[in-house]
Coordinates of C-alpha atoms in Angstrom, one line a residue:
M952 CA -3.4 -51.5 -14.0
L953 CA -2.4 -47.9 -13.8
N954 CA 0.8 -48.5 -15.5
R955 CA -1.0 -50.1 -18.5
I956 CA -3.3 -47.2 -18.7
I957 CA -0.5 -44.7 -18.9
A958 CA 1.5 -46.7 -21.4
T959 CA -1.7 -47.0 -23.7
I960 CA -2.1 -43.2 -23.5
F961 CA 1.5 -42.6 -24.2
L962 CA 1.6 -44.9 -27.2
V963 CA -1.8 -43.3 -28.8
F964 CA -0.1 -39.9 -28.1
F965 CA 3.1 -41.1 -29.7
G966 CA 1.4 -42.4 -32.8
L967 CA -0.7 -39.4 -33.4
T968 CA 2.1 -36.8 -33.0
S969 CA 4.5 -38.8 -35.0
A970 CA 2.3 -38.4 -38.1
V971 CA 1.8 -34.6 -37.6
L972 CA 5.4 -33.9 -36.8
F973 CA 6.7 -35.8 -39.5
I974 CA 4.9 -33.5 -42.0
V975 CA 6.4 -30.6 -40.0
A976 CA 9.7 -32.2 -40.5
L977 CA 9.2 -32.8 -44.2
V978 CA 8.3 -29.1 -44.6
I979 CA 11.4 -28.0 -42.7
W980 CA 13.6 -30.4 -44.8
A981 CA 12.1 -29.0 -48.0
L982 CA 12.8 -25.4 -47.0
T983 CA 16.3 -25.9 -45.5
V984 CA 17.9 -28.7 -47.4
L985 CA 19.5 -26.4 -50.1
V986 CA 21.0 -24.0 -47.6
D987 CA 21.6 -26.3 -44.5
R988 CA 24.0 -29.0 -46.0
R989 CA 24.3 -30.6 -42.6
L990 CA 20.7 -30.4 -41.8
I991 CA 21.2 -29.1 -38.3
V992 CA 17.8 -27.3 -38.3
L993 CA 16.0 -30.4 -39.0
H994 CA 18.2 -32.4 -36.4
L995 CA 17.2 -29.6 -33.9
F996 CA 13.6 -30.0 -34.8
T997 CA 13.7 -33.8 -34.4
S998 CA 15.6 -33.1 -30.9
F999 CA 12.5 -31.1 -30.0
W1000 CA 10.2 -33.9 -31.4
A1001 CA 12.0 -36.6 -29.3
S1002 CA 12.1 -34.3 -26.1
L1003 CA 8.3 -33.7 -26.3
Y1004 CA 7.8 -37.4 -25.2
L1005 CA 9.9 -36.6 -22.1
W1006 CA 8.2 -33.3 -21.2
I1007 CA 4.7 -34.8 -21.4
M1008 CA 5.4 -37.6 -18.7
P1009 CA 5.4 -35.8 -15.4
A1010 CA 7.0 -38.6 -13.6
W1011 CA 10.1 -38.4 -15.7
S1012 CA 12.8 -35.5 -15.3
V1013 CA 16.0 -35.3 -17.3
H1014 CA 19.1 -33.6 -16.0
V1015 CA 21.9 -32.5 -18.6
D1016 CA 25.4 -31.8 -17.5
G1017 CA 28.4 -31.0 -19.6
R1018 CA 29.9 -28.2 -22.0
R1019 CA 27.4 -28.5 -24.8
L1020 CA 29.1 -25.6 -26.4
N1021 CA 32.0 -27.8 -27.2
A1022 CA 29.7 -29.8 -29.5
W1023 CA 28.9 -26.8 -31.5
K1024 CA 32.4 -25.7 -32.1
R1025 CA 33.5 -28.9 -33.8
N1026 CA 32.6 -32.6 -34.6
Y1027 CA 33.3 -35.7 -32.5
V1028 CA 32.7 -39.3 -32.3
I1029 CA 30.3 -39.4 -29.5
V1030 CA 30.1 -42.7 -27.6
S1031 CA 27.6 -43.5 -24.7
N1032 CA 26.4 -46.4 -22.8
H1033 CA 23.0 -47.9 -23.7
Q1034 CA 20.3 -48.9 -21.0
S1035 CA 17.0 -48.4 -22.4
Q1036 CA 15.0 -47.3 -25.4
L1037 CA 14.6 -44.0 -23.6
D1038 CA 18.5 -43.4 -24.2
I1039 CA 17.5 -42.2 -27.8
L1040 CA 15.1 -39.6 -26.4
V1041 CA 17.5 -38.5 -23.7
A1042 CA 20.4 -38.2 -26.0
F1043 CA 18.2 -35.8 -28.3
H1044 CA 17.7 -33.8 -25.1
L1045 CA 21.2 -32.4 -25.4
F1046 CA 20.1 -30.5 -28.4
I1047 CA 23.3 -30.7 -30.2
P1048 CA 24.0 -31.6 -33.8
F1049 CA 24.9 -35.2 -34.6
K1050 CA 24.2 -38.2 -36.8
W1051 CA 22.8 -41.3 -35.3
V1052 CA 24.1 -44.9 -36.2
S1053 CA 21.0 -47.0 -36.0
K1054 CA 20.0 -50.4 -37.1
T1055 CA 18.6 -50.7 -40.5
E1056 CA 15.1 -51.9 -39.3
V1057 CA 14.5 -48.7 -37.5
F1058 CA 14.8 -46.7 -40.7
N1059 CA 11.6 -48.6 -42.1
L1060 CA 9.4 -47.5 -39.2
P1061 CA 6.7 -45.3 -40.2
F1062 CA 7.3 -41.5 -39.7
I1063 CA 10.1 -42.1 -37.0
G1064 CA 12.1 -44.2 -39.4
W1065 CA 11.2 -41.7 -42.5
N1066 CA 12.2 -38.8 -40.5
M1067 CA 15.8 -40.7 -39.8
R1068 CA 16.1 -40.9 -43.5
L1069 CA 15.4 -37.2 -44.0
N1070 CA 18.2 -36.5 -41.5
R1071 CA 20.7 -38.8 -43.3
Y1072 CA 21.4 -40.7 -40.1
I1073 CA 23.5 -43.8 -40.8
K1074 CA 22.3 -47.3 -41.2
L1075 CA 24.0 -50.4 -39.6
K1076 CA 23.1 -54.0 -40.7
R1077 CA 24.2 -55.8 -37.6
G1078 CA 25.8 -59.2 -38.0
D1079 CA 26.9 -58.4 -41.6
K1080 CA 30.4 -57.6 -42.5
V1081 CA 29.3 -55.8 -45.6
G1082 CA 26.8 -53.8 -43.9
T1083 CA 29.3 -52.8 -41.2
A1084 CA 31.9 -51.8 -43.8
R1085 CA 29.3 -49.6 -45.6
M1086 CA 28.4 -48.1 -42.1
L1087 CA 31.8 -47.1 -41.5
A1088 CA 32.4 -45.3 -44.8
D1089 CA 29.1 -43.6 -44.4
C1090 CA 30.4 -42.3 -41.1
E1091 CA 33.6 -41.3 -42.7
K1092 CA 32.0 -39.5 -45.2
S1093 CA 29.8 -37.7 -42.6
L1094 CA 32.7 -36.7 -40.4
V1095 CA 34.5 -35.1 -43.5
Q1096 CA 31.3 -33.0 -43.9
G1097 CA 31.9 -31.7 -40.3
N1098 CA 29.3 -33.9 -38.6
S1099 CA 29.5 -35.6 -35.1
I1100 CA 28.7 -39.1 -35.1
F1101 CA 26.8 -40.7 -32.1
I1102 CA 27.3 -44.6 -31.5
F1103 CA 26.4 -46.9 -28.6
P1104 CA 29.6 -49.2 -28.7
E1105 CA 28.0 -51.6 -26.4
G1106 CA 25.8 -52.6 -29.6
T1107 CA 22.6 -53.3 -27.9
R1108 CA 20.9 -52.2 -24.6
S1109 CA 22.0 -53.6 -21.3
K1110 CA 19.2 -55.6 -19.5
T1111 CA 20.5 -54.6 -16.0
G1112 CA 22.1 -51.3 -16.7
E1113 CA 25.5 -52.9 -16.1
L1114 CA 28.1 -51.7 -18.6
K1115 CA 28.8 -54.2 -21.3
P1116 CA 31.9 -54.6 -23.3
F1117 CA 32.6 -52.0 -26.0
R1118 CA 32.9 -52.9 -29.6
P1119 CA 35.9 -51.2 -31.4
G1120 CA 34.2 -49.8 -34.4
A1121 CA 33.7 -46.3 -33.0
F1122 CA 37.4 -46.2 -32.1
I1123 CA 38.7 -47.4 -35.2
L1124 CA 36.8 -44.6 -36.8
A1125 CA 38.0 -41.8 -34.5
K1126 CA 41.8 -42.9 -35.0
K1127 CA 41.4 -43.4 -38.8
M1128 CA 39.7 -40.0 -39.3
A1129 CA 41.7 -38.2 -36.5
V1130 CA 38.6 -36.9 -34.7
P1131 CA 38.4 -36.3 -30.9
I1132 CA 36.1 -38.6 -28.9
L1133 CA 33.3 -37.3 -26.7
P1134 CA 32.2 -39.8 -24.0
V1135 CA 28.7 -39.5 -22.7
V1136 CA 26.9 -41.2 -19.7
I1137 CA 23.4 -42.0 -19.3
S1138 CA 21.8 -42.9 -16.1
G1139 CA 18.3 -43.8 -14.8
T1140 CA 16.6 -44.8 -18.1
N1141 CA 16.7 -48.5 -17.5
A1142 CA 14.7 -47.9 -14.3
A1143 CA 12.2 -45.7 -16.2
L1144 CA 11.6 -48.1 -19.1
P1145 CA 13.7 -51.4 -18.8
K1146 CA 14.6 -53.4 -21.8
H1147 CA 11.8 -55.4 -23.6
S1148 CA 9.2 -53.5 -21.6
L1149 CA 6.5 -50.9 -22.0
N1150 CA 5.7 -50.7 -18.4
F1151 CA 6.2 -47.4 -16.8
H1152 CA 7.8 -47.6 -13.2
G1153 CA 6.6 -44.4 -11.5
R1154 CA 8.6 -41.2 -10.8
Q1155 CA 12.1 -41.7 -12.4
H1156 CA 15.0 -39.2 -12.6
M1157 CA 17.1 -39.6 -15.7
H1158 CA 20.6 -38.0 -16.0
I1159 CA 22.9 -37.4 -19.1
R1160 CA 26.5 -36.1 -18.9
M1161 CA 28.9 -35.1 -21.4
L1162 CA 32.4 -36.0 -20.2
E1163 CA 35.5 -34.0 -21.1
P1164 CA 36.5 -34.6 -24.8
I1165 CA 39.4 -36.9 -25.7
P1166 CA 41.7 -35.1 -28.0
V1167 CA 43.3 -37.0 -30.9
E1168 CA 46.9 -36.2 -29.6
Q1169 CA 45.9 -38.4 -26.4
F1170 CA 45.1 -41.5 -28.4
A1171 CA 46.8 -41.2 -31.6
N1172 CA 49.7 -43.7 -30.6
M1173 CA 47.3 -46.1 -28.8
S1174 CA 46.1 -49.5 -30.0
V1175 CA 42.5 -49.7 -30.7
E1176 CA 42.0 -52.1 -27.9
D1177 CA 43.7 -49.8 -25.3
L1178 CA 41.6 -46.8 -26.5
T1179 CA 38.4 -48.9 -26.3
E1180 CA 39.0 -50.0 -22.8
M1181 CA 40.3 -46.4 -21.8
V1182 CA 37.0 -44.9 -23.1
R1183 CA 34.9 -47.7 -21.5
T1184 CA 36.5 -47.2 -18.1
R1185 CA 35.8 -43.3 -18.2
V1186 CA 32.2 -44.1 -19.0
A1187 CA 32.0 -46.8 -16.3
N1188 CA 33.4 -44.3 -13.8
G1189 CA 30.9 -41.6 -14.9
L1190 CA 28.0 -44.1 -14.5
E1191 CA 29.0 -45.2 -11.1
E1192 CA 29.1 -41.6 -9.9
M1193 CA 25.6 -40.9 -11.3
T1194 CA 24.1 -44.1 -10.1
P1195 CA 22.5 -43.8 -6.7
A1196 CA 23.7 -46.2 -4.1

């Protein structure tokens, strides 16, 4: 019963603040779009917007590890495991510049989706070869502009938190564009908010860790298959270290 009350309060707060914060985002976009071509200021505001929903939940805490300064020095193809809807909020909690790759349907959501359009995040129409090709082309263009790209190579959230196979798209992109890979590991979000659930599960500690970047020289001569498996192994090892026994 208490979980349902908390979920209702959270959703009401989410809806009301989204409307207000989208107006703020629209103002920021209008004031900065001509001078901030990568829309970093708007993205950082969006990171604050997302983090707000983590801060207001006293039962949730997020610990961030890794050299975030690296992600400000240059662009990467960022890849992470995917456990829960909360992964989005936790990744924003890094407060580093990047462009999301997200399914097309999300961009149609009121306020949240509209803000994603303002940020020029990248759409993916899943299960559609033409849509995938367009997404990769948009990623290439964004990387050329100096942006990092954040991708969940599992493609969808894991129901159990167990790491699923990685799809090769992110690694094809990194090899073609000669951009280093930044692996990221997220832990604890599945327990806080399981897939297909809006039930909250008491006090939960979530953790996000940026692993060491993988330079282009290390994978330039590797096959896409070997590169995909190498990065998945690194993420799997990091997840095992972060997950309580």
